[in-house]
Short mmCIF file of C-alpha atoms and ligand atoms in Angstrom, two decimals:
data_model
loop_
_atom_site.label_atom_id
_atom_site.label_comp_id
_atom_site.label_asym_id
_atom_site.label_seq_id
_atom_site.Cartn_x
_atom_site.Cartn_y
_atom_site.Cartn_z
CA MET A 1 -14.18 23.35 6.01
CA LYS A 2 -10.59 24.36 6.68
CA ILE A 3 -8.11 22.60 4.36
CA SER A 4 -4.38 22.54 5.22
CA PHE A 5 -1.35 20.61 4.03
CA ALA A 6 2.15 19.76 5.26
CA SER A 7 5.00 18.61 3.02
CA PHE A 8 7.33 16.10 4.65
CA PHE A 9 10.14 13.71 3.72
CA LEU A 10 9.61 10.25 5.19
CA GLN A 11 13.10 8.81 5.81
CA PHE A 12 13.77 5.12 5.42
CA ARG A 13 15.40 3.28 8.30
CA HIS A 14 17.49 1.56 5.66
CA PRO A 15 18.04 2.92 2.18
CA PHE A 16 15.76 0.62 0.27
CA GLY A 17 17.21 -1.83 -2.26
CA LEU A 18 15.08 -2.51 -5.34
CA SER A 19 15.99 -4.06 -8.66
CA SER A 20 15.83 -0.50 -10.08
CA GLY A 21 18.22 1.16 -7.56
CA VAL A 22 18.46 2.58 -4.00
CA ARG A 23 16.27 5.21 -2.26
CA THR A 24 16.68 7.08 1.08
CA GLY A 25 13.05 8.09 1.63
CA THR A 26 9.84 9.41 0.08
CA ASP A 27 8.28 12.85 -0.44
CA SER A 28 4.87 13.15 1.20
CA VAL A 29 2.08 15.68 1.51
CA PHE A 30 -0.28 15.32 4.46
CA VAL A 31 -3.76 16.79 4.26
CA LYS A 32 -5.73 18.10 7.25
CA LEU A 33 -9.45 18.95 7.16
CA GLU A 34 -11.06 20.72 10.11
CA GLU A 35 -14.70 21.29 11.03
CA GLU A 36 -16.50 21.81 14.36
CA GLY A 37 -13.35 21.07 16.37
CA LYS A 38 -12.80 17.69 14.62
CA THR A 39 -9.80 16.90 12.42
CA GLY A 40 -9.42 14.47 9.53
CA PHE A 41 -6.02 13.48 8.17
CA GLY A 42 -4.97 11.96 4.85
CA GLU A 43 -1.65 11.13 3.20
CA ALA A 44 -0.22 11.40 -0.31
CA THR A 45 3.14 9.65 -0.30
CA LEU A 46 4.85 9.90 -3.65
CA PRO A 47 7.61 7.47 -4.65
CA PRO A 48 9.78 9.00 -7.41
CA TYR A 49 8.44 6.63 -10.08
CA LEU A 50 4.92 8.11 -9.79
CA PRO A 51 3.93 10.99 -12.09
CA GLU A 52 2.47 12.96 -9.14
CA LYS A 53 4.79 15.31 -7.23
CA PRO A 54 4.28 17.34 -4.00
CA SER A 55 3.61 20.44 -6.15
CA SER A 56 0.85 18.67 -8.11
CA VAL A 57 -0.78 17.59 -4.83
CA THR A 58 -0.82 21.14 -3.43
CA GLU A 59 -2.16 22.44 -6.78
CA PHE A 60 -4.93 19.84 -6.58
CA LEU A 61 -5.78 20.98 -3.03
CA LYS A 62 -6.43 24.50 -4.36
CA ILE A 63 -8.91 23.01 -6.85
CA VAL A 64 -10.55 21.09 -3.98
CA LYS A 65 -10.83 24.28 -1.94
CA GLU A 66 -12.54 26.10 -4.82
CA SER A 67 -14.81 23.15 -5.64
CA GLY A 68 -17.31 23.90 -2.89
CA ILE A 69 -16.44 20.87 -0.78
CA SER A 70 -18.21 21.53 2.51
CA HIS A 71 -19.61 20.08 5.68
CA GLN A 72 -23.05 21.25 4.48
CA LEU A 73 -22.85 18.32 2.02
CA THR A 74 -23.05 14.64 2.94
CA LEU A 75 -19.88 12.55 2.79
CA GLU A 76 -21.22 10.88 -0.35
CA GLU A 77 -21.86 14.24 -2.03
CA ASN A 78 -18.38 15.47 -1.10
CA LEU A 79 -16.79 12.28 -2.48
CA GLY A 80 -18.78 12.60 -5.71
CA LEU A 81 -17.55 16.18 -6.04
CA LEU A 82 -13.97 15.15 -5.26
CA HIS A 83 -13.99 12.34 -7.83
CA SER A 84 -15.31 14.73 -10.49
CA LEU A 85 -12.30 17.05 -10.10
CA SER A 86 -9.69 14.78 -11.70
CA GLU A 87 -9.35 11.38 -13.29
CA THR A 88 -5.64 11.26 -12.52
CA ASP A 89 -4.16 12.79 -9.30
CA PHE A 90 -4.62 9.38 -7.62
CA ALA A 91 -2.51 10.09 -4.53
CA ALA A 92 -3.94 13.59 -4.05
CA ARG A 93 -7.53 12.35 -4.35
CA CYS A 94 -6.70 9.51 -1.99
CA ALA A 95 -5.34 11.90 0.65
CA VAL A 96 -8.43 14.13 0.49
CA GLU A 97 -10.84 11.18 0.47
CA CYS A 98 -9.19 9.55 3.49
CA ALA A 99 -9.19 12.88 5.36
CA LEU A 100 -12.90 13.37 4.55
CA VAL A 101 -13.80 9.87 5.72
CA HIS A 102 -11.72 10.34 8.89
CA LEU A 103 -13.41 13.69 9.57
CA TYR A 104 -16.95 12.43 8.92
CA SER A 105 -16.40 9.33 11.06
CA GLN A 106 -15.78 11.71 13.99
CA LEU A 107 -18.51 14.23 13.10
CA GLU A 108 -21.13 11.49 12.71
CA ASN A 109 -19.65 9.18 15.34
CA LYS A 110 -19.68 6.23 12.91
CA SER A 111 -16.99 3.68 12.07
CA VAL A 112 -15.20 3.88 8.72
CA PHE A 113 -16.68 0.45 7.91
CA GLU A 114 -20.18 1.79 8.43
CA LEU A 115 -19.57 5.04 6.57
CA MET A 116 -17.87 3.41 3.56
CA LYS A 117 -19.89 0.16 3.58
CA LEU A 118 -16.75 -1.96 3.94
CA PRO A 119 -16.72 -5.54 5.29
CA SER A 120 -15.25 -5.55 8.80
CA THR A 121 -14.16 -9.18 9.17
CA GLY A 122 -10.99 -9.96 11.17
CA LEU A 123 -7.57 -8.45 10.55
CA PRO A 124 -5.37 -10.80 8.49
CA GLU A 125 -1.64 -11.26 9.10
CA CYS A 126 0.70 -8.49 8.07
CA THR A 127 3.91 -8.88 6.06
CA PHE A 128 7.22 -7.15 6.80
CA THR A 129 9.29 -6.12 3.77
CA ILE A 130 13.01 -6.77 3.55
CA GLY A 131 14.72 -4.86 0.74
CA VAL A 132 17.39 -6.52 -1.39
CA SER A 133 20.01 -7.37 1.25
CA THR A 134 23.45 -8.88 1.58
CA PRO A 135 23.60 -12.00 3.78
CA LYS A 136 25.11 -9.80 6.54
CA GLU A 137 22.26 -7.23 6.47
CA MET A 138 19.66 -10.00 6.35
CA GLU A 139 20.10 -11.11 9.97
CA GLU A 140 19.56 -7.58 11.34
CA LYS A 141 16.52 -6.90 9.11
CA ILE A 142 14.89 -10.18 10.06
CA LYS A 143 15.28 -9.19 13.73
CA GLU A 144 13.59 -5.86 12.99
CA GLY A 145 10.62 -7.77 11.60
CA ASN A 146 10.31 -9.80 14.79
CA ASP A 147 6.73 -8.68 15.44
CA PHE A 148 5.55 -9.85 12.02
CA SER A 149 4.43 -13.37 11.22
CA VAL A 150 5.17 -13.21 7.46
CA LEU A 151 8.24 -11.67 5.76
CA LYS A 152 8.31 -10.30 2.22
CA LEU A 153 11.67 -10.46 0.46
CA LYS A 154 12.51 -8.14 -2.40
CA LEU A 155 14.43 -10.08 -5.06
CA ASP A 156 16.86 -8.63 -7.60
CA GLY A 157 16.48 -11.10 -10.47
CA LYS A 158 20.15 -12.10 -10.17
CA ASN A 159 20.73 -13.55 -6.69
CA ASP A 160 17.18 -14.69 -5.98
CA LYS A 161 17.97 -18.14 -4.57
CA GLN A 162 20.85 -16.71 -2.53
CA ILE A 163 18.53 -14.07 -0.98
CA VAL A 164 15.92 -16.65 -0.01
CA THR A 165 18.55 -19.09 1.28
CA SER A 166 20.16 -16.38 3.37
CA ALA A 167 16.76 -15.45 4.88
CA ARG A 168 16.12 -19.11 5.62
CA THR A 169 19.34 -19.21 7.70
CA TYR A 170 17.64 -16.91 10.23
CA THR A 171 13.91 -17.60 10.05
CA ARG A 172 11.36 -20.35 9.49
CA LYS A 173 8.48 -17.89 9.06
CA PRO A 174 6.45 -18.07 5.85
CA LEU A 175 7.85 -15.77 3.15
CA CYS A 176 6.48 -13.81 0.22
CA VAL A 177 8.74 -12.65 -2.61
CA ASP A 178 8.48 -9.50 -4.69
CA ALA A 179 10.50 -9.57 -7.91
CA ASN A 180 9.54 -5.96 -8.74
CA GLN A 181 9.53 -6.71 -12.50
CA GLY A 182 13.05 -8.16 -12.30
CA TRP A 183 12.39 -11.48 -14.05
CA HIS A 184 12.46 -11.96 -17.83
CA SER A 185 12.07 -15.64 -18.65
CA LEU A 186 9.04 -17.90 -18.26
CA ASP A 187 11.22 -21.01 -17.76
CA TYR A 188 13.18 -19.32 -14.99
CA ALA A 189 9.96 -18.16 -13.30
CA VAL A 190 8.32 -21.59 -13.43
CA GLU A 191 11.45 -23.30 -12.06
CA MET A 192 11.71 -20.64 -9.33
CA SER A 193 8.04 -21.09 -8.38
CA HIS A 194 8.62 -24.83 -7.72
CA TRP A 195 11.77 -24.12 -5.71
CA LEU A 196 10.18 -21.24 -3.77
CA LYS A 197 7.22 -23.41 -2.82
CA GLU A 198 9.64 -25.89 -1.22
CA GLN A 199 11.06 -22.95 0.77
CA ASN A 200 7.63 -22.20 2.28
CA VAL A 201 7.10 -19.12 0.13
CA LEU A 202 3.41 -18.17 -0.14
CA LEU A 203 3.29 -15.99 -3.24
CA ILE A 204 5.27 -14.25 -5.99
CA GLU A 205 4.60 -10.56 -6.60
CA GLN A 206 5.12 -8.78 -9.91
CA PRO A 207 7.64 -11.11 -11.55
CA PHE A 208 7.79 -9.53 -15.02
CA SER A 209 7.67 -6.11 -16.65
CA LYS A 210 4.41 -4.40 -15.72
CA THR A 211 3.00 -4.27 -19.24
CA ASP A 212 3.82 -7.88 -20.13
CA TYR A 213 0.35 -9.24 -19.36
CA ASP A 214 0.69 -12.18 -21.74
CA LEU A 215 3.82 -13.48 -20.01
CA HIS A 216 2.15 -13.05 -16.60
CA SER A 217 -0.92 -14.88 -17.82
CA ARG A 218 1.12 -17.86 -19.07
CA PHE A 219 3.11 -17.93 -15.84
CA THR A 220 -0.03 -17.81 -13.68
CA THR A 221 -1.25 -21.06 -15.28
CA LEU A 222 2.13 -22.82 -14.79
CA SER A 223 3.30 -21.42 -11.44
CA SER A 224 3.27 -23.47 -8.24
CA LEU A 225 2.51 -20.29 -6.30
CA PRO A 226 -0.05 -17.49 -6.63
CA VAL A 227 1.16 -14.69 -8.95
CA ILE A 228 0.21 -11.26 -7.62
CA ALA A 229 0.02 -8.04 -9.66
CA ASP A 230 1.41 -4.85 -8.18
CA GLU A 231 2.82 -2.40 -10.75
CA SER A 232 0.79 -4.13 -13.52
CA ILE A 233 -2.57 -3.08 -12.08
CA GLN A 234 -3.17 0.37 -10.66
CA ASP A 235 -6.92 0.77 -10.46
CA LEU A 236 -10.33 -0.74 -11.17
CA SER A 237 -10.13 -0.32 -14.96
CA GLY A 238 -6.74 -2.10 -14.98
CA LEU A 239 -8.15 -4.86 -12.81
CA GLU A 240 -11.16 -5.41 -15.06
CA LYS A 241 -8.93 -5.48 -18.13
CA TYR A 242 -5.96 -7.52 -16.88
CA GLY A 243 -7.03 -9.12 -13.59
CA ASP A 244 -7.39 -12.57 -15.16
CA ALA A 245 -3.68 -12.66 -16.05
CA PHE A 246 -2.93 -13.00 -12.31
CA SER A 247 -3.96 -15.03 -9.27
CA GLY A 248 -4.40 -11.88 -7.25
CA ILE A 249 -3.61 -8.24 -6.74
CA ASN A 250 -1.86 -5.87 -4.37
CA ILE A 251 -4.40 -3.06 -3.81
CA LYS A 252 -2.91 0.23 -2.63
CA LEU A 253 -4.97 3.29 -1.78
CA LEU A 254 -2.45 5.65 -3.37
CA LYS A 255 -2.43 3.71 -6.65
CA CYS A 256 -6.19 3.51 -7.08
CA GLY A 257 -7.22 6.92 -5.70
CA GLY A 258 -8.79 6.17 -2.31
CA LEU A 259 -11.16 4.01 -0.28
CA SER A 260 -14.10 4.17 -2.73
CA PHE A 261 -12.00 2.83 -5.61
CA ALA A 262 -10.21 0.29 -3.43
CA ARG A 263 -13.62 -0.99 -2.30
CA GLN A 264 -14.67 -1.50 -5.94
CA MET A 265 -11.44 -3.41 -6.58
CA GLY A 266 -11.96 -5.51 -3.45
CA GLU A 267 -15.50 -6.35 -4.58
CA TRP A 268 -14.25 -7.35 -8.05
CA ALA A 269 -11.51 -9.52 -6.56
CA THR A 270 -13.94 -11.26 -4.22
CA LYS A 271 -16.39 -11.92 -7.05
CA ASN A 272 -13.64 -13.25 -9.33
CA ARG A 273 -11.94 -15.30 -6.59
CA LYS A 274 -8.67 -13.41 -6.72
CA ALA A 275 -6.29 -13.20 -3.79
CA VAL A 276 -5.87 -9.72 -2.31
CA LEU A 277 -2.99 -8.05 -0.54
CA ILE A 278 -3.65 -4.63 0.88
CA GLY A 279 -0.37 -2.79 0.34
CA CYS A 280 1.15 0.61 0.94
CA MET A 281 3.80 2.93 -0.53
CA SER A 282 6.32 3.07 2.32
CA GLU A 283 3.91 5.46 3.94
CA SER A 284 3.34 6.56 7.55
CA SER A 285 0.85 5.31 10.14
CA CYS A 286 -1.68 7.74 8.65
CA GLY A 287 -1.85 5.99 5.27
CA VAL A 288 -1.80 2.46 6.67
CA PHE A 289 -4.42 3.34 9.30
CA HIS A 290 -6.80 4.15 6.43
CA ALA A 291 -5.72 1.20 4.26
CA SER A 292 -6.23 -1.25 7.13
CA HIS A 293 -9.99 -0.66 6.83
CA LEU A 294 -9.85 -2.77 3.65
CA GLN A 295 -9.08 -5.79 5.85
CA GLY A 296 -12.31 -7.58 4.89
CA TYR A 297 -11.09 -8.09 1.31
CA ALA A 298 -7.57 -9.23 2.15
CA GLN A 299 -5.75 -12.53 2.57
CA TRP A 300 -2.69 -10.58 3.69
CA LEU A 301 -2.02 -7.02 4.79
CA ASP A 302 1.19 -5.56 3.44
CA LEU A 303 1.08 -2.50 5.71
CA ASP A 304 4.59 -2.32 7.13
CA GLY A 305 5.32 1.23 5.86
CA PRO A 306 5.60 2.81 9.34
CA TYR A 307 8.13 0.13 10.38
CA LEU A 308 10.38 0.95 7.45
CA ILE A 309 10.63 4.70 8.20
CA LYS A 310 12.32 6.45 11.14
CA ASN A 311 10.28 9.67 11.36
CA ASP A 312 6.63 8.54 11.37
CA PRO A 313 4.58 11.69 12.10
CA PHE A 314 1.46 9.71 13.14
CA SER A 315 0.36 6.96 15.48
CA GLY A 316 -2.72 4.77 15.20
CA PHE A 317 -1.68 1.45 13.64
CA THR A 318 0.72 -1.03 15.23
CA ILE A 319 1.82 -4.61 14.76
CA THR A 320 2.74 -6.61 17.84
CA GLY A 321 3.39 -10.32 18.09
CA GLY A 322 2.18 -10.79 14.52
CA LYS A 323 -1.12 -9.03 15.21
CA CYS A 324 -2.22 -5.75 13.62
CA GLU A 325 -3.94 -3.27 15.88
CA ARG A 326 -5.73 -0.10 14.86
CA SER A 327 -6.36 2.57 17.50
CA VAL A 328 -7.04 6.33 17.22
CA LEU A 329 -5.22 8.15 14.41
CA LYS A 330 -3.15 10.99 15.94
CA GLU A 331 -0.61 13.44 14.57
CA LYS A 332 2.51 13.67 16.75
CA ASN A 333 2.73 17.48 16.45
CA ILE A 334 5.78 17.43 14.20
CA LEU A 335 4.14 18.52 10.95
CA ASN A 336 3.85 22.20 9.99
CA PHE A 337 0.48 22.68 8.32
CA THR A 338 -0.28 25.60 6.02
CA GLU A 339 -3.85 26.53 5.12
CA VAL A 340 -4.71 26.22 1.42
MG1 LIG B 1 5.43 -4.69 -4.84
#
């Protein structure tokens, strides 16, 4: 099996406002696997706050190459081998796993749902993220999210009501809010949850510091809205340990290490009646194409990554008139791949 990679910088359409600062884009490494004329693609997009870097992904690919991963093995055997190579390297493992699944779905002419034993119920609605914005920027960004039926506002912990009020000037669509760990007080959070509910907000994501599980747990019992973990829960072990402190979770392939692990998290969430968002890391159409196959676990898809970047190197997942549509994943011939 031929393994190649391409490093690429995904540029944001708008430098992205978060409570922690401003970013212009994200380093990515795309993985390409080739066998019998078929090609599988995967993506490791690496926001600066993650420990993994492009160099660690390419180092991991060398280990994969030497591991004996091969088309002579079944997909299951290859995934078992892949998972045995590292317990960290979440994004790198995710990229290789997605590329393997993509490749095998073509070689065996089977759907990803069939190959990975994923539920294939209908595609839920998809949210469009609006970074922390001034009232003037808000109007333009809301227009850009025209095709989405739900908007997700990033809050800054200081001007939260002003941000929501300014969005409400331009749209009546349901909203989600993501505090990105910017809140500190339980009283403030509870009061905000009542007010946000009146503003037709559906959920609150990651209100407090990621390790403050006790505060989240107390808030979840008092909040008028579902409290969703993002930074607080990365993978299955985090979910099993801390899942009960929240009403639900934002599952991201790059956080948990790939489709196999995301499936386990989805199963846990279903069993424990937790809400699920399927999210992404401001990634391209490649990453969200793969993530969208987790649709059967989700109340909402949070897969707007390709709409927030201006140099998407892939096509295969679009959102039109509020509806998500997955087609064939294709590379637009702008990446320069190098064989490992
Ligand atoms: Mg978030």
